[in-house]
Every structure is written in structure tokens, then in C-alpha cells.
Amino acid sequence: MIDIGWTSREVTRDDETVAVVLRRDFPSPVDDVWDALTDPERLKRWFLPVSGDLRPGGTFATEGGAGGTILTCEKPLLKVTYGDETSIVTVTLTAKDDATTLELTHSVPVAMAQSGAGALWVGPGWDEAFLALELFLTGEEVRGPVTPEYGQATVAAWVAAIEASGTATPDEIETARQMALRQYAS
């Protein structure tokens, strides 16, 4: 099994939202990580090409993916809608010696996620993005989609996070797990 323990994963739910929370330390200073997140030329090398009005209040689109509105973009905080105006992604950077802790929270309304099992719709994708960012920041080649083994490992890690959160039934988790394996591990 592939070790993907370098990322911390949590699933939270309150009366209004379900959220995935990922945390990881990257071996680069805050300024470098911030630039990789906000400079379109660097962003396309590890994530997706982005176009649009890339300042607060502006809208953006990712090539072949979702778009949204930039709510906040002031180091160390980036907050955007992503795919839907109620789907909010918040990224916070914190300096840690010569490294940077990146915390990403992706929250959606309970009505959209249904339960914590909804984390399997987005969590493995954010894991892939974190892996690509790590490779990019360390100067390694960022290749296309990850291997099926990586997809299986990240789906299993998200299942464990959902189970630990107590935010979904076993049936909800299994249904979402099967979908996630088709999407991320095939």
C-alpha cells in the first residue's frame, strides 16, 4: 500500500455544511507556496490552467474543470467559490521554519453533500492536487493522473476520515467509496 500519511484529513459537519480539511507541510517558504497558488503561469504547471479576472471579486475558470469567484486573495489567505457559489474553498498558509503549512478547507451545504460521505467526491482530488504541488515545489516532474494504487490509497484514507468523523452511515460510506474508486482508482 502506498504511504499517503503526509497529509492530515478531516471531515466535519454542522447543521449547515459538510467540509473536508486537509493539512500538509510543504518544504518551501510561504512566498513560494503563495506564488505557486496564485500565479497563473505556475498554477498551470501543477494544477490546471486558469483564466479570468484573478483578483478579489473577479471570476475565474479552470481548463476542463470548475470555476468560481475569488472572495479573498491576500497572503496568507485565499478564499474562492469553486464549481458552485455555495461550494467554498479556503486556503491558509502558515510559516513553519523553512517550510509552509497549507490548510485547505472545502465546504458545501449539507443538502449538496448529503452526509460526510460526500467528502469522497472531492477529498481524493485535493489529495492529488497536494501531491502535484509537492512535486512542483521540489522540482520534480508533475505527470498526469496518479496511479490506480494511489487512488485506492487516498480513497481508503478518506473512508477512514469519514468513519472517524461519525458523519455518515456505513451504507452512505460504501456507496460513496464505490463511486470514488471508479473516479480516482481506475
XYZ file of C-alpha atoms in Angstrom:
186
model
C 0.000 0.000 0.000
C 1.213 3.486 -0.823
C 2.038 5.743 2.133
C -0.048 8.914 1.891
C 0.189 9.786 5.574
C 1.921 13.102 4.868
C -1.493 14.779 4.593
C -3.851 15.194 7.529
C -7.509 14.634 6.546
C -10.654 15.538 8.469
C -14.354 15.589 7.708
C -16.616 17.940 9.656
C -20.331 18.557 9.627
C -22.559 21.073 11.344
C -26.214 21.951 10.770
C -25.410 23.771 7.537
C -22.207 22.426 5.966
C -20.044 19.404 5.363
C -16.340 20.127 4.937
C -13.116 18.342 4.102
C -9.994 19.712 5.735
C -6.503 18.829 4.508
C -3.222 19.933 6.101
C 0.276 19.375 4.838
C 3.727 20.853 5.346
C 5.484 21.805 2.122
C 9.291 22.248 2.035
C 9.131 25.807 0.694
C 8.722 29.258 2.231
C 5.281 30.904 2.333
C 6.106 33.308 -0.508
C 6.986 30.435 -2.856
C 3.867 28.409 -1.987
C 1.663 31.522 -2.290
C 3.131 32.263 -5.704
C 2.528 28.662 -6.825
C -1.123 29.038 -5.773
C -1.792 32.462 -7.291
C 0.486 32.945 -10.324
C -1.386 31.563 -13.353
C 1.870 30.575 -15.087
C 2.975 28.492 -12.101
C -0.511 27.234 -11.247
C -0.960 25.610 -14.655
C 2.261 23.628 -14.178
C 0.885 21.657 -11.227
C -2.904 22.185 -11.119
C -4.821 23.448 -14.157
C -4.629 26.424 -16.495
C -6.710 29.264 -15.025
C -8.212 32.238 -16.825
C -10.342 35.195 -15.817
C -10.197 38.215 -13.554
C -7.839 36.883 -10.900
C -8.412 39.411 -8.141
C -10.958 39.693 -5.320
C -14.460 39.904 -6.764
C -13.296 38.518 -10.099
C -14.373 35.260 -11.642
C -12.108 32.503 -12.906
C -12.338 29.267 -14.839
C -10.033 26.255 -14.781
C -9.436 24.469 -18.059
C -11.573 21.347 -18.114
C -12.665 21.916 -14.530
C -14.718 24.172 -12.342
C -14.670 27.924 -11.997
C -15.789 30.378 -9.395
C -15.400 33.758 -7.773
C -12.366 34.992 -5.861
C -13.626 36.099 -2.453
C -10.279 36.836 -0.755
C -6.767 36.776 -2.170
C -4.389 38.340 0.293
C -1.406 36.360 1.516
C -1.721 34.119 3.512
C -5.465 33.633 2.799
C -7.109 32.554 -0.453
C -10.869 32.000 -0.461
C -12.887 31.166 -3.576
C -16.153 29.649 -4.644
C -15.466 26.547 -6.695
C -17.969 24.973 -9.055
C -20.973 26.474 -7.265
C -21.473 29.663 -5.274
C -22.143 27.590 -2.148
C -19.004 25.452 -2.578
C -16.262 27.362 -0.735
C -12.540 26.564 -0.793
C -10.367 28.322 1.776
C -6.577 28.013 1.754
C -4.460 29.313 4.624
C -0.649 29.309 4.679
C 1.395 29.358 7.872
C 5.190 29.672 8.066
C 6.902 26.776 9.856
C 10.706 27.121 9.975
C 11.801 26.828 6.307
C 8.504 25.169 5.380
C 4.872 26.166 4.953
C 1.805 24.521 6.411
C -1.024 24.635 3.894
C -4.535 24.077 5.227
C -7.327 23.666 2.693
C -10.982 23.552 3.692
C -13.626 22.762 1.080
C -17.140 23.200 2.450
C -20.517 22.656 0.812
C -24.091 22.789 2.108
C -25.378 19.603 3.742
C -28.040 19.455 1.023
C -25.270 19.124 -1.579
C -23.071 16.604 0.270
C -25.959 14.732 1.940
C -23.583 13.407 4.627
C -19.904 13.247 5.467
C -19.624 10.570 2.775
C -19.774 13.470 0.303
C -16.114 14.009 1.204
C -15.323 11.211 -1.242
C -16.473 13.420 -4.123
C -13.657 15.940 -3.543
C -11.167 14.686 -0.943
C -9.188 12.352 -3.225
C -8.994 15.099 -5.856
C -7.493 17.507 -3.341
C -5.025 14.761 -2.344
C -3.936 14.587 -5.992
C -3.519 18.369 -6.055
C -1.396 18.282 -2.885
C 0.816 15.580 -4.430
C 1.223 17.614 -7.625
C 2.061 20.765 -5.633
C 4.678 18.837 -3.637
C 6.303 17.548 -6.829
C 6.228 21.009 -8.400
C 7.723 22.763 -5.365
C 10.550 20.214 -5.114
C 11.396 20.482 -8.806
C 10.146 17.040 -9.786
C 8.135 16.374 -12.913
C 4.403 16.641 -12.396
C 2.856 13.947 -14.546
C -0.814 13.478 -15.388
C -3.249 11.414 -13.361
C -1.872 9.402 -10.498
C -1.769 5.615 -10.447
C -4.763 3.463 -9.538
C -2.839 2.364 -6.430
C -2.540 5.985 -5.286
C -6.258 6.470 -5.946
C -7.100 3.384 -3.888
C -4.905 4.609 -1.034
C -6.418 8.094 -0.955
C -9.978 6.724 -1.118
C -9.163 4.432 1.828
C -7.718 7.384 3.772
C -10.877 9.418 3.171
C -13.095 6.493 4.187
C -11.138 6.343 7.466
C -11.569 10.108 7.970
C -15.319 9.875 7.357
C -15.649 6.923 9.726
C -13.691 8.823 12.402
C -15.955 11.853 11.970
C -19.165 9.907 12.556
C -20.877 11.996 9.863
C -22.166 9.187 7.609
C -23.746 5.767 7.849
C -21.888 2.659 6.703
C -24.210 2.390 3.680
C -23.558 6.031 2.700
C -19.828 5.489 3.020
C -19.850 2.302 0.936
C -21.899 3.885 -1.856
C -19.554 6.894 -1.966
C -16.479 4.640 -1.732
C -17.542 2.693 -4.809
C -18.102 5.934 -6.747
C -14.744 7.325 -5.622
C -12.897 4.152 -6.641
C -14.407 4.412 -10.151
C -13.424 8.071 -10.363
C -9.985 8.060 -8.749
C -8.642 4.488 -8.953
C -9.447 3.185 -12.397
